[in-house]
XYZ file of C-alpha atoms in Angstrom:
717
model
C 3.164 39.391 -28.298
C 1.243 37.451 -30.916
C 0.473 33.874 -29.868
C -1.904 33.047 -32.732
C -0.860 30.334 -35.155
C 0.187 31.584 -38.591
C 0.086 28.731 -41.147
C 2.128 30.889 -43.526
C 5.121 30.513 -41.201
C 5.385 26.803 -41.967
C 5.226 27.425 -45.697
C 7.918 30.096 -45.491
C 10.028 27.886 -43.256
C 9.879 24.923 -45.634
C 10.502 27.156 -48.664
C 13.603 28.645 -47.061
C 14.938 25.198 -46.228
C 14.462 23.884 -49.764
C 16.010 27.000 -51.310
C 19.048 26.913 -49.062
C 19.657 23.197 -49.522
C 20.100 22.858 -45.766
C 18.401 19.949 -44.021
C 18.040 21.712 -40.676
C 16.854 25.194 -39.751
C 18.749 27.949 -37.970
C 17.897 29.148 -34.436
C 15.558 32.043 -33.691
C 16.116 34.826 -31.203
C 14.093 34.580 -27.990
C 11.770 37.316 -29.220
C 11.309 35.652 -32.603
C 10.608 32.317 -30.933
C 7.670 33.832 -29.044
C 5.958 34.632 -32.343
C 6.086 30.972 -33.368
C 3.874 29.710 -30.539
C 0.276 28.581 -30.732
C -1.120 28.616 -27.175
C -4.422 27.765 -25.507
C -6.502 30.919 -25.801
C -7.040 31.192 -22.034
C -3.359 31.956 -21.453
C -0.433 34.177 -22.322
C 3.230 33.259 -22.606
C 6.220 35.491 -22.019
C 9.959 35.080 -21.695
C 11.261 34.574 -18.170
C 14.914 33.814 -18.971
C 17.150 33.306 -22.001
C 20.778 33.138 -23.037
C 23.270 34.284 -21.855
C 21.681 34.049 -18.397
C 20.604 30.456 -18.899
C 22.023 27.859 -21.298
C 20.825 24.297 -21.956
C 18.392 24.244 -18.992
C 16.738 20.957 -18.019
C 15.166 21.901 -14.675
C 14.376 25.003 -12.628
C 13.277 25.194 -9.001
C 12.429 27.998 -6.569
C 13.924 27.703 -3.112
C 12.311 28.865 0.142
C 13.643 32.388 -0.360
C 12.059 32.592 -3.806
C 15.405 32.284 -5.592
C 15.249 30.553 -8.953
C 17.936 27.929 -9.590
C 18.422 26.193 -12.906
C 20.558 23.187 -13.764
C 22.138 23.177 -17.196
C 23.149 20.096 -19.185
C 25.799 21.610 -21.427
C 27.573 18.286 -21.949
C 24.524 16.466 -23.369
C 24.586 13.943 -25.026
C 28.234 13.014 -24.397
C 29.332 11.087 -21.324
C 32.213 13.050 -19.764
C 35.611 11.418 -20.217
C 34.694 9.406 -23.315
C 36.623 10.334 -26.432
C 35.605 9.823 -30.044
C 33.334 6.758 -29.871
C 31.899 5.776 -33.229
C 28.362 6.817 -32.344
C 29.516 10.418 -31.735
C 31.017 11.534 -35.064
C 30.835 15.217 -34.067
C 32.686 14.586 -30.808
C 36.353 14.102 -31.742
C 37.746 14.560 -28.259
C 36.894 13.554 -24.722
C 34.171 15.732 -23.216
C 34.560 17.475 -19.901
C 31.767 17.676 -17.353
C 30.155 20.911 -18.449
C 26.983 21.081 -16.374
C 26.263 24.152 -14.282
C 23.801 25.287 -11.660
C 22.908 28.965 -11.847
C 20.954 31.232 -9.566
C 18.804 33.584 -11.646
C 17.904 37.137 -10.649
C 15.516 39.810 -11.882
C 17.264 42.923 -10.585
C 14.911 45.550 -12.045
C 11.617 43.836 -11.213
C 10.297 43.637 -14.773
C 9.630 39.909 -14.547
C 12.541 38.881 -16.767
C 15.896 37.505 -15.644
C 18.758 39.922 -16.224
C 21.472 38.403 -14.056
C 22.738 34.925 -13.228
C 25.352 33.619 -10.805
C 27.083 30.270 -11.214
C 26.270 28.386 -8.021
C 28.249 25.315 -9.120
C 30.009 24.136 -12.274
C 31.733 21.021 -13.521
C 28.542 19.042 -12.848
C 28.714 15.697 -14.619
C 25.430 14.539 -16.155
C 23.414 16.808 -13.888
C 19.676 16.568 -14.483
C 17.697 17.754 -11.442
C 17.904 19.778 -8.247
C 15.862 20.102 -5.059
C 16.163 22.468 -2.061
C 17.197 20.849 1.221
C 18.456 22.399 4.478
C 19.663 25.615 2.881
C 21.426 23.872 -0.008
C 20.586 21.844 -3.084
C 20.310 18.127 -3.697
C 21.604 17.317 -7.190
C 21.300 14.201 -9.353
C 24.668 13.798 -11.054
C 24.985 10.151 -12.102
C 26.342 8.006 -10.617
C 25.734 10.217 -7.560
C 23.169 12.227 -5.672
C 25.047 15.233 -4.270
C 24.343 17.805 -1.576
C 25.761 21.225 -2.432
C 25.664 24.186 -0.081
C 26.865 27.777 0.088
C 28.176 28.313 3.616
C 29.679 31.798 3.080
C 26.753 33.702 1.574
C 28.363 34.423 -1.819
C 25.827 32.295 -3.716
C 28.571 29.879 -4.712
C 28.573 26.277 -3.464
C 31.611 25.673 -1.292
C 30.500 22.418 0.334
C 29.947 19.188 -1.614
C 28.806 15.903 -0.138
C 28.245 12.708 -2.104
C 25.149 11.329 -0.400
C 24.410 8.334 -2.618
C 26.578 6.674 -5.214
C 26.341 3.705 -7.535
C 23.578 4.687 -9.959
C 23.743 3.803 -13.668
C 25.565 6.537 -15.604
C 25.910 5.535 -19.239
C 22.988 7.346 -20.884
C 21.733 10.856 -20.137
C 18.213 9.834 -21.119
C 17.976 6.911 -18.708
C 19.539 7.589 -15.334
C 18.882 9.045 -11.896
C 16.871 12.282 -12.101
C 13.606 14.064 -11.183
C 14.094 14.767 -7.481
C 10.666 15.449 -5.955
C 9.633 16.074 -2.348
C 6.471 14.120 -1.572
C 3.739 15.008 0.896
C 4.796 11.855 2.807
C 8.225 13.464 3.555
C 10.075 11.079 1.221
C 12.197 12.406 -1.637
C 11.627 10.501 -4.877
C 13.908 10.142 -7.893
C 13.446 8.517 -11.300
C 15.903 5.738 -12.166
C 14.295 4.288 -15.314
C 14.745 0.842 -13.818
C 18.455 0.841 -14.608
C 20.893 -1.407 -12.808
C 23.164 -0.124 -10.057
C 24.377 -0.945 -6.564
C 23.601 2.170 -4.547
C 25.333 2.992 -1.278
C 24.419 5.703 1.253
C 27.649 7.350 2.366
C 26.155 8.547 5.647
C 25.581 4.894 6.526
C 28.662 3.077 5.219
C 27.734 -0.134 7.030
C 24.445 -0.472 5.168
C 24.614 -2.974 2.267
C 24.272 -1.487 -1.247
C 20.793 -1.447 -2.729
C 20.231 -3.174 -6.074
C 18.288 -0.782 -8.291
C 17.389 -2.902 -11.327
C 13.729 -2.519 -12.270
C 12.966 0.289 -9.831
C 13.015 3.981 -9.062
C 14.415 5.389 -5.801
C 13.289 7.228 -2.700
C 15.004 8.399 0.473
C 14.595 10.361 3.709
C 17.595 12.299 4.948
C 15.806 13.262 8.171
C 15.726 9.573 9.126
C 18.607 8.152 7.129
C 16.386 5.822 5.096
C 16.607 4.818 1.433
C 14.806 2.185 -0.622
C 13.478 1.204 -4.022
C 10.326 2.786 -5.406
C 7.904 1.560 -8.060
C 8.677 2.651 -11.597
C 10.306 2.950 -13.923
C 10.132 6.632 -14.780
C 12.462 8.061 -17.399
C 12.291 11.867 -17.316
C 9.239 13.229 -15.582
C 7.437 12.493 -12.341
C 4.894 14.503 -10.420
C 2.513 14.226 -7.476
C -1.035 15.502 -7.293
C -2.417 17.165 -4.168
C -3.130 13.774 -2.578
C 0.285 12.214 -3.081
C -0.578 10.069 -6.104
C 2.456 9.683 -8.338
C 2.519 10.011 -12.133
C 5.494 9.274 -14.363
C 6.706 9.916 -17.917
C 8.602 7.621 -20.276
C 9.035 8.424 -23.982
C 5.919 7.188 -25.811
C 4.193 6.388 -22.495
C 3.565 10.014 -21.696
C 1.296 9.528 -18.664
C 1.286 6.575 -16.280
C -0.025 6.234 -12.748
C 1.999 4.427 -10.090
C -0.813 2.426 -8.495
C 1.018 0.120 -6.063
C 4.065 1.332 -4.092
C 7.114 -0.922 -4.089
C 7.018 -1.508 -0.326
C 3.712 -3.366 -0.655
C 4.320 -5.224 -3.877
C 7.555 -6.758 -2.596
C 6.486 -7.762 0.913
C 6.939 -11.359 -0.206
C 8.466 -12.908 -3.359
C 5.513 -15.100 -4.308
C 3.357 -12.824 -6.471
C 2.185 -14.223 -9.794
C 2.427 -10.686 -11.206
C 4.212 -7.599 -9.920
C 2.521 -5.146 -12.267
C 2.230 -1.851 -10.395
C 1.959 0.921 -13.019
C -0.919 1.705 -15.373
C -0.872 3.596 -18.653
C -3.914 5.823 -18.094
C -3.873 7.631 -21.452
C -7.217 7.168 -23.251
C -6.279 8.875 -26.530
C -3.319 6.962 -27.925
C -0.005 8.368 -29.142
C -1.438 11.013 -31.492
C -0.133 14.559 -31.183
C -0.723 17.696 -33.240
C 2.667 19.176 -33.987
C 3.222 22.195 -36.169
C 6.696 21.278 -37.389
C 7.612 18.778 -40.109
C 9.677 15.759 -39.134
C 13.403 16.535 -39.254
C 15.288 14.973 -42.123
C 17.019 12.284 -40.055
C 13.728 11.124 -38.477
C 11.806 11.109 -41.768
C 14.576 9.103 -43.416
C 14.949 6.671 -40.515
C 11.188 6.121 -40.383
C 11.039 5.468 -44.120
C 13.784 2.854 -43.817
C 12.090 1.137 -40.909
C 8.739 1.123 -42.669
C 10.332 -0.476 -45.717
C 11.710 -3.243 -43.492
C 8.313 -3.819 -41.874
C 6.638 -4.014 -45.279
C 9.224 -6.466 -46.595
C 8.662 -8.675 -43.551
C 4.897 -8.505 -43.959
C 4.420 -6.838 -40.579
C 1.237 -4.903 -39.887
C 3.121 -2.012 -38.329
C 3.433 1.694 -39.003
C 6.553 3.717 -38.190
C 5.454 7.270 -37.504
C 7.897 10.075 -38.218
C 5.730 12.820 -36.715
C 2.448 13.603 -34.952
C 2.992 10.841 -32.375
C 4.640 10.749 -28.976
C 8.259 9.654 -29.203
C 10.066 11.852 -26.676
C 7.610 12.664 -23.895
C 9.369 14.502 -21.113
C 8.856 16.272 -17.798
C 5.223 15.458 -16.979
C 4.209 17.977 -14.289
C 0.885 18.381 -12.503
C -0.399 21.919 -12.189
C -1.299 22.409 -8.529
C -0.832 26.163 -8.272
C -3.371 28.891 -7.534
C -3.304 31.195 -10.576
C -4.889 29.042 -13.310
C -8.668 28.698 -13.665
C -10.112 25.894 -11.553
C -10.656 23.536 -14.502
C -6.882 23.413 -15.033
C -6.034 22.492 -11.441
C -4.696 18.941 -11.294
C -4.061 18.793 -15.054
C -0.717 17.335 -16.123
C 1.514 19.050 -18.687
C 4.022 17.001 -20.686
C 6.639 18.142 -23.152
C 7.131 16.332 -26.442
C 10.526 17.652 -27.438
C 10.575 15.695 -30.693
C 7.321 17.358 -31.760
C 8.089 20.808 -30.312
C 4.921 20.960 -28.233
C 3.357 20.808 -24.766
C 0.512 18.364 -24.231
C -2.170 18.707 -21.519
C -4.081 15.855 -19.874
C -7.085 16.147 -17.580
C -6.858 13.526 -14.812
C -10.136 11.998 -13.653
C -10.243 9.452 -10.810
C -12.197 6.296 -11.525
C -15.174 5.853 -9.232
C -14.601 2.338 -7.905
C -10.944 1.852 -8.791
C -7.801 3.362 -7.276
C -6.516 4.720 -10.581
C -7.263 7.508 -13.074
C -8.076 8.226 -16.702
C -6.072 10.875 -18.588
C -8.006 12.635 -21.341
C -7.397 15.552 -23.660
C -8.761 18.899 -22.519
C -12.060 19.807 -24.138
C -10.609 22.673 -26.164
C -7.682 20.591 -27.395
C -9.328 17.760 -29.282
C -7.280 18.394 -32.422
C -4.522 20.688 -31.196
C -2.090 20.980 -28.297
C -2.009 23.251 -25.263
C 1.172 24.812 -26.677
C 2.957 24.102 -29.948
C 5.638 25.885 -31.940
C 6.517 26.117 -35.617
C 10.162 26.421 -34.500
C 11.833 22.966 -34.569
C 14.438 24.147 -32.038
C 11.800 24.422 -29.294
C 12.593 21.559 -26.887
C 10.219 21.624 -23.890
C 11.996 19.282 -21.493
C 10.530 20.133 -18.120
C 8.181 22.373 -16.132
C 7.944 24.151 -12.808
C 4.929 25.533 -10.998
C 6.238 28.671 -9.332
C 5.283 30.437 -6.100
C 3.333 32.926 -8.222
C 1.210 30.121 -9.676
C 2.651 30.426 -13.187
C 3.677 27.385 -15.194
C 7.307 27.698 -16.301
C 8.379 25.832 -19.437
C 12.023 24.734 -19.537
C 13.260 24.841 -23.143
C 16.695 23.342 -23.806
C 16.590 24.939 -27.285
C 18.813 22.615 -29.319
C 18.952 21.698 -32.982
C 19.074 18.002 -32.069
C 18.062 16.243 -28.863
C 17.708 12.642 -30.047
C 20.422 10.487 -28.486
C 23.094 9.418 -31.004
C 22.469 5.773 -30.098
C 19.131 6.047 -31.905
C 20.306 7.522 -35.222
C 21.842 5.512 -38.103
C 25.519 6.261 -38.723
C 25.136 7.827 -42.156
C 22.421 10.208 -40.938
C 24.727 11.574 -38.234
C 27.160 12.988 -40.756
C 25.492 16.396 -40.961
C 24.090 16.413 -37.421
C 26.014 18.549 -34.959
C 24.879 17.397 -31.524
C 26.456 20.418 -29.878
C 24.619 22.891 -32.101
C 22.701 25.124 -29.725
C 24.845 24.790 -26.618
C 24.906 28.587 -26.434
C 21.108 28.799 -26.179
C 18.408 28.151 -23.600
C 15.004 29.612 -22.736
C 12.497 29.505 -19.912
C 8.957 30.687 -20.605
C 6.239 31.666 -18.183
C 2.613 30.770 -18.869
C -0.116 32.585 -16.953
C -3.860 33.138 -17.399
C -4.868 36.200 -19.351
C -5.347 39.262 -17.135
C -4.012 37.378 -14.111
C -2.619 39.319 -11.167
C 0.366 37.309 -10.005
C 0.890 38.215 -6.358
C 4.022 36.336 -5.319
C 6.622 37.926 -7.596
C 7.671 40.175 -4.724
C 10.594 39.064 -2.586
C 9.971 36.777 0.396
C 11.964 34.455 2.625
C 10.246 31.482 4.218
C 13.460 30.410 5.928
C 13.378 33.530 8.101
C 9.743 33.108 9.105
C 8.745 32.099 12.600
C 7.557 28.546 12.999
C 3.923 29.555 13.528
C 4.073 31.673 10.344
C 5.272 28.675 8.363
C 2.375 26.628 9.714
C -0.035 29.196 8.263
C 1.310 28.460 4.773
C 0.224 24.826 5.045
C -3.190 26.057 3.944
C -1.979 28.011 0.885
C -3.858 27.336 -2.365
C -0.558 26.649 -4.141
C 1.117 23.320 -3.399
C 4.551 24.953 -3.781
C 3.945 27.022 -0.639
C 2.474 24.100 1.292
C 5.379 21.786 0.497
C 8.018 24.415 1.231
C 6.419 25.141 4.609
C 6.106 21.425 5.385
C 9.716 20.715 4.459
C 11.045 23.612 6.552
C 8.979 22.586 9.564
C 10.296 19.035 9.300
C 13.851 20.349 8.956
C 13.488 22.561 12.055
C 12.066 19.842 14.323
C 10.451 22.507 16.531
C 7.916 20.764 18.833
C 6.244 24.067 19.749
C 4.201 23.868 16.535
C 2.491 20.581 17.492
C -0.623 22.164 19.108
C -1.099 24.374 16.046
C -0.870 21.353 13.767
C -3.361 19.401 15.831
C -5.776 22.324 15.610
C -5.321 22.464 11.840
C -6.146 18.764 11.530
C -9.225 19.071 13.681
C -10.643 22.406 12.592
C -9.290 23.719 9.288
C -11.857 23.624 6.495
C -9.275 22.899 3.811
C -8.479 19.177 3.353
C -5.086 19.952 1.803
C -4.086 21.907 4.905
C -5.199 19.001 7.096
C -3.124 16.576 5.031
C 0.064 18.642 5.195
C -0.375 19.239 8.920
C -0.747 15.483 9.391
C 2.580 14.806 7.703
C 4.394 17.573 9.530
C 3.361 15.798 12.730
C 4.650 12.572 11.194
C 7.962 14.269 10.390
C 8.177 15.584 13.958
C 7.540 12.072 15.341
C 4.446 13.484 17.056
C 1.692 11.300 15.664
C -0.484 9.246 17.974
C -3.321 6.811 17.386
C -6.014 9.378 18.192
C -4.766 11.785 15.516
C -4.517 8.981 12.979
C -8.046 7.772 13.773
C -9.225 11.322 13.276
C -7.598 11.360 9.835
C -9.181 8.002 9.011
C -12.609 9.580 9.583
C -11.868 12.832 7.753
C -14.627 14.151 5.440
C -12.233 14.154 2.473
C -11.134 10.836 0.927
C -7.626 12.162 0.250
C -7.029 12.633 3.967
C -8.737 9.344 4.868
C -6.452 7.524 2.440
C -3.344 8.818 4.222
C -4.943 8.029 7.541
C -5.015 4.400 6.397
C -1.308 4.566 5.531
C -0.339 6.070 8.883
C -2.525 3.554 10.739
C 0.086 0.935 9.877
C 2.132 2.319 12.794
C -0.577 1.709 15.401
C -2.092 -1.679 16.298
C -4.983 0.079 18.019
C -6.080 1.499 14.649
C -6.704 -1.953 13.167
C -10.495 -2.003 13.814
C -10.948 1.247 11.927
C -8.615 0.063 9.180
C -10.836 -2.990 8.726
C -13.825 -0.686 8.316
C -11.903 1.188 5.615
C -12.525 -1.662 3.190
C -16.152 -0.451 3.013
C -15.206 3.176 2.329
C -17.232 4.676 -0.564
C -14.004 5.974 -2.135
C -12.263 3.355 -4.249
C -8.880 4.888 -3.441
C -9.486 4.758 0.310
C -10.774 1.179 0.200
C -7.781 0.180 -1.921
C -5.346 1.727 0.551
C -7.136 -0.014 3.422
C -6.591 -3.337 1.650
C -2.900 -2.548 1.187
C -2.419 -1.359 4.764
C -4.261 -4.336 6.259
C -1.469 -6.463 4.832
C 0.886 -4.992 7.418
C -1.059 -6.880 10.088
C -1.808 -10.552 10.705
C -4.488 -12.669 12.359
C -7.882 -14.133 11.595
C -9.666 -10.784 11.605
C -7.248 -9.494 8.931
C -7.881 -12.589 6.787
C -11.641 -12.059 7.147
C -11.312 -8.381 6.213
C -9.257 -9.208 3.120
C -11.788 -11.855 2.078
C -14.463 -9.186 2.450
C -12.363 -6.843 0.298
C -12.199 -9.499 -2.430
C -15.959 -10.029 -2.352
C -16.567 -6.270 -2.578
C -13.858 -5.178 -5.005
C -12.295 -8.298 -6.510
C -13.468 -7.534 -10.037
C -10.830 -4.788 -10.083
C -7.383 -6.354 -10.670
C -5.694 -3.669 -8.555
C -7.673 -4.753 -5.482
C -6.692 -8.356 -6.133
C -3.046 -7.261 -6.301
C -3.435 -5.309 -3.059
C -4.734 -8.372 -1.239
C -2.239 -10.813 -2.752
C 0.709 -8.567 -1.879
C 0.532 -9.458 1.815
C 1.245 -12.650 3.724
C -2.331 -12.772 5.037
C -3.733 -12.031 1.574
C -1.818 -14.881 -0.051
C -2.378 -17.373 2.747
C -4.041 -20.754 2.731
C -6.423 -19.364 5.374
C -7.760 -16.855 2.838
C -8.291 -19.559 0.205
C -10.181 -21.689 2.706
C -12.288 -18.715 3.770
C -13.287 -17.889 0.194
C -13.962 -21.472 -0.928
C -16.218 -21.974 2.112
C -18.028 -18.686 1.452
C -21.160 -19.160 -0.615
C -21.126 -15.562 -1.822
C -17.734 -16.155 -3.418
C -17.583 -19.864 -4.272
C -21.253 -20.331 -5.112
C -20.968 -18.524 -8.422
C -18.050 -18.785 -10.836
C -16.697 -15.689 -12.575
C -13.474 -15.260 -14.578
C -12.003 -12.784 -12.094
C -12.642 -15.225 -9.229
C -10.898 -18.021 -11.092
C -7.958 -15.697 -11.746
C -7.730 -14.839 -8.053
C -7.828 -18.499 -6.958
C -5.153 -19.294 -9.531
C -2.927 -16.411 -8.332
C -3.275 -17.198 -4.639
C -2.612 -20.891 -5.347
C 0.479 -19.796 -7.247
C 1.732 -18.149 -4.043
C 1.150 -21.382 -2.120
C 3.123 -23.339 -4.711
C 5.887 -20.751 -4.805
C 6.308 -20.922 -1.012
C 6.461 -24.741 -1.298
C 5.453 -25.433 2.297
C 4.111 -28.985 2.372
C 1.493 -28.342 5.047
C 0.068 -25.431 3.019
C -0.040 -27.480 -0.169
C -1.902 -30.257 1.644
C -4.386 -27.717 3.038
C -4.923 -26.255 -0.430
C -5.609 -29.657 -1.962
C -8.071 -30.438 0.823
C -9.809 -27.102 0.296
C -10.110 -27.704 -3.440
C -11.552 -31.151 -2.893
C -14.176 -29.822 -0.469
C -15.296 -26.803 -2.541
C -18.907 -26.193 -3.591
C -20.128 -29.253 -5.535
C -21.719 -27.326 -8.385
C -18.562 -25.268 -8.982
C -15.950 -27.772 -7.780
C -14.332 -28.402 -11.153
C -13.760 -24.714 -11.938
C -12.050 -24.054 -8.597
C -9.993 -27.221 -8.942
C -8.795 -26.210 -12.389
C -7.887 -22.682 -11.265
C -6.275 -23.770 -8.019
C -4.287 -26.656 -9.454
C -2.976 -24.663 -12.408
C -1.804 -21.881 -10.084
C -0.254 -24.394 -7.716
C 1.582 -26.104 -10.562
C 2.957 -22.823 -11.899
C 4.120 -21.783 -8.433
C 5.797 -25.125 -7.781
C 7.728 -24.784 -11.019
C 9.615 -21.855 -9.459
C 11.538 -24.405 -7.403
C 15.072 -25.236 -8.473
C 14.438 -28.973 -8.499
C 11.309 -31.137 -8.541
C 11.141 -34.855 -7.829
C 10.389 -36.984 -10.932
C 7.026 -38.066 -9.495
C 5.887 -34.510 -8.886
C 7.145 -33.427 -12.305
C 4.986 -36.072 -13.974
C 1.891 -35.006 -12.019
C 2.417 -31.335 -12.891
C 2.676 -32.175 -16.571
C -0.693 -33.890 -16.290
C -2.175 -30.857 -14.568
C -0.937 -28.451 -17.208
C -2.103 -30.588 -20.116
C -5.573 -31.463 -18.902
C -8.936 -30.132 -17.783
C -12.091 -31.476 -16.166
C -11.770 -35.123 -15.155
C -8.045 -35.095 -16.021
C -7.532 -32.292 -13.508
C -9.486 -34.199 -10.870
C -7.336 -37.232 -11.472
C -4.151 -35.161 -11.255
C -5.328 -33.591 -7.990
C -5.900 -37.076 -6.671
C -2.365 -37.962 -7.690
C -1.083 -34.856 -5.906
C -2.962 -35.767 -2.751
C -1.456 -39.240 -2.918
C 2.011 -37.759 -3.576
C 1.714 -35.656 -0.418
C 0.326 -38.677 1.470
C -3.068 -37.186 2.188
């Protein structure tokens, strides 16, 4: 197969379009489509599955037996049951739920699917699947379902609605992306959409409001809660449990602060928790021209911007607009320099983009950069405008599988002007679908042979916790947690203490957690592990054990920024003077980084008046003014004002009045402004206090000092 780019193809393609008078191209056969790829020269691409065995795929997974399951979104972009709305001119009748889940099979062993079995059909708005206890979890808004074959005919005959109440009015922005984390939680993207979600196994639990968040749950413990987001379509974890999400133009973001920390109290000045880590802007290098509707829409928008005198450019092509399916490669077949890279589809530009993730030395986050060989091109791009890379899977063989919906149009009708929809058939291509397999050149892929982890003995599963491919490690971990077999505990403890691979030690640690077999000694051992990724999770698990607090305090001094950051977060689960002192130390060491300031402020101890007093009486902090210090004093004073506890406000005012003489004014300005902003969160303020706050907000220097004096008098100090 020829994967080299042929510029002549574009010329021929455009010539044929202009000669035919058609605005949109016709589909290619699977074999023809292969010849339209330009791929990184270290790799090859071949066809794993195509129509009629797979149609409109949006996700594929491999279960513990090595079976490949794919979920198909045949009803996209129409919400089932809605008939002939104005934004769907090509949809004259109500649409039925047409989604399917298929099990794919390669019966002759040639590496290409030649048989498929419908595991389930009639799936409404189905977008993702995940193996669980011999069945499949399925996101099917407004539900998360559990489907299972109990008779062995590869057809689901048992359906349970686990969760219900998710937003379900837009395929592109609803519950999706089920992922099993190393921490034994299952995560799902919700794009921050509203919804009141109930867990049907716990009908007495109050519904969970989902606005502004993603979702996570544990079926082994019956727990469910909000997760930091929002992610749209694409989320992935690296080997150390760090979460990365995808959302349209924001193709790569790092979830820095988990929801459970950021919402420990409602008095944060800022709840920012996600960072756009892309260092190279929105530029892409697509090989296809912009489709007619996009070029025309962009031209209209640009004309409006120009008429309004706006310094803004509307790009029709060569920029991210539909990033999708960001997936970290953590397999074992690619060369080492590709391990931990994240691959993202841009279905509007018919390409796959690669980012190299590099952790920052003294900060808990990352930088995402283009690969060295891809400065002015993409990892994979096609000259075929029907190529729609929506998602990815890293298989048990270590290959990267590209899920191609293969449609003429994938833009949601909401986003296209009415007149441009007239010759757009949104169902054009519903008979197509492709899945490609990318592997290194000359690679020997070992795991294409049949296997069945579910039939393995418990001790055999434990051996796979050290596999070089995260797929094997996570499958083994999940099965061990499902089995709840305590006989494996000694083996796991040996792995943690003796195995040379840090990834194996991490997975063994969380299997023990899932078996409820952790103790303080094991956690302390993890907190002292040679690898920072294991130490970081040791800090998390230390939250369960009061006796681990001394070592958690020491974690603030860890040379790894990610470990020290987690120590600051986890310390917030404790209280007492030693915790306040440790958090003050964390601010002195790491306070220039805004994420560390957020970590400290997120806890009761870290937003307490005791911490303010400690810092303002500390010469190393208060003796020298810096912008980040003023910001921190303002933010922590905001929390005091937001809580509106009179004794705390009095203590704050006293602390500000006693601060270092040479820097007194700066701390007073920062503290009083934060206090005023926090107090304004109250529903009603007395007229006297309102007048004082107006003076605070309008003044500086001596005016601030006078206003603080007025505040002290108001509170009868």
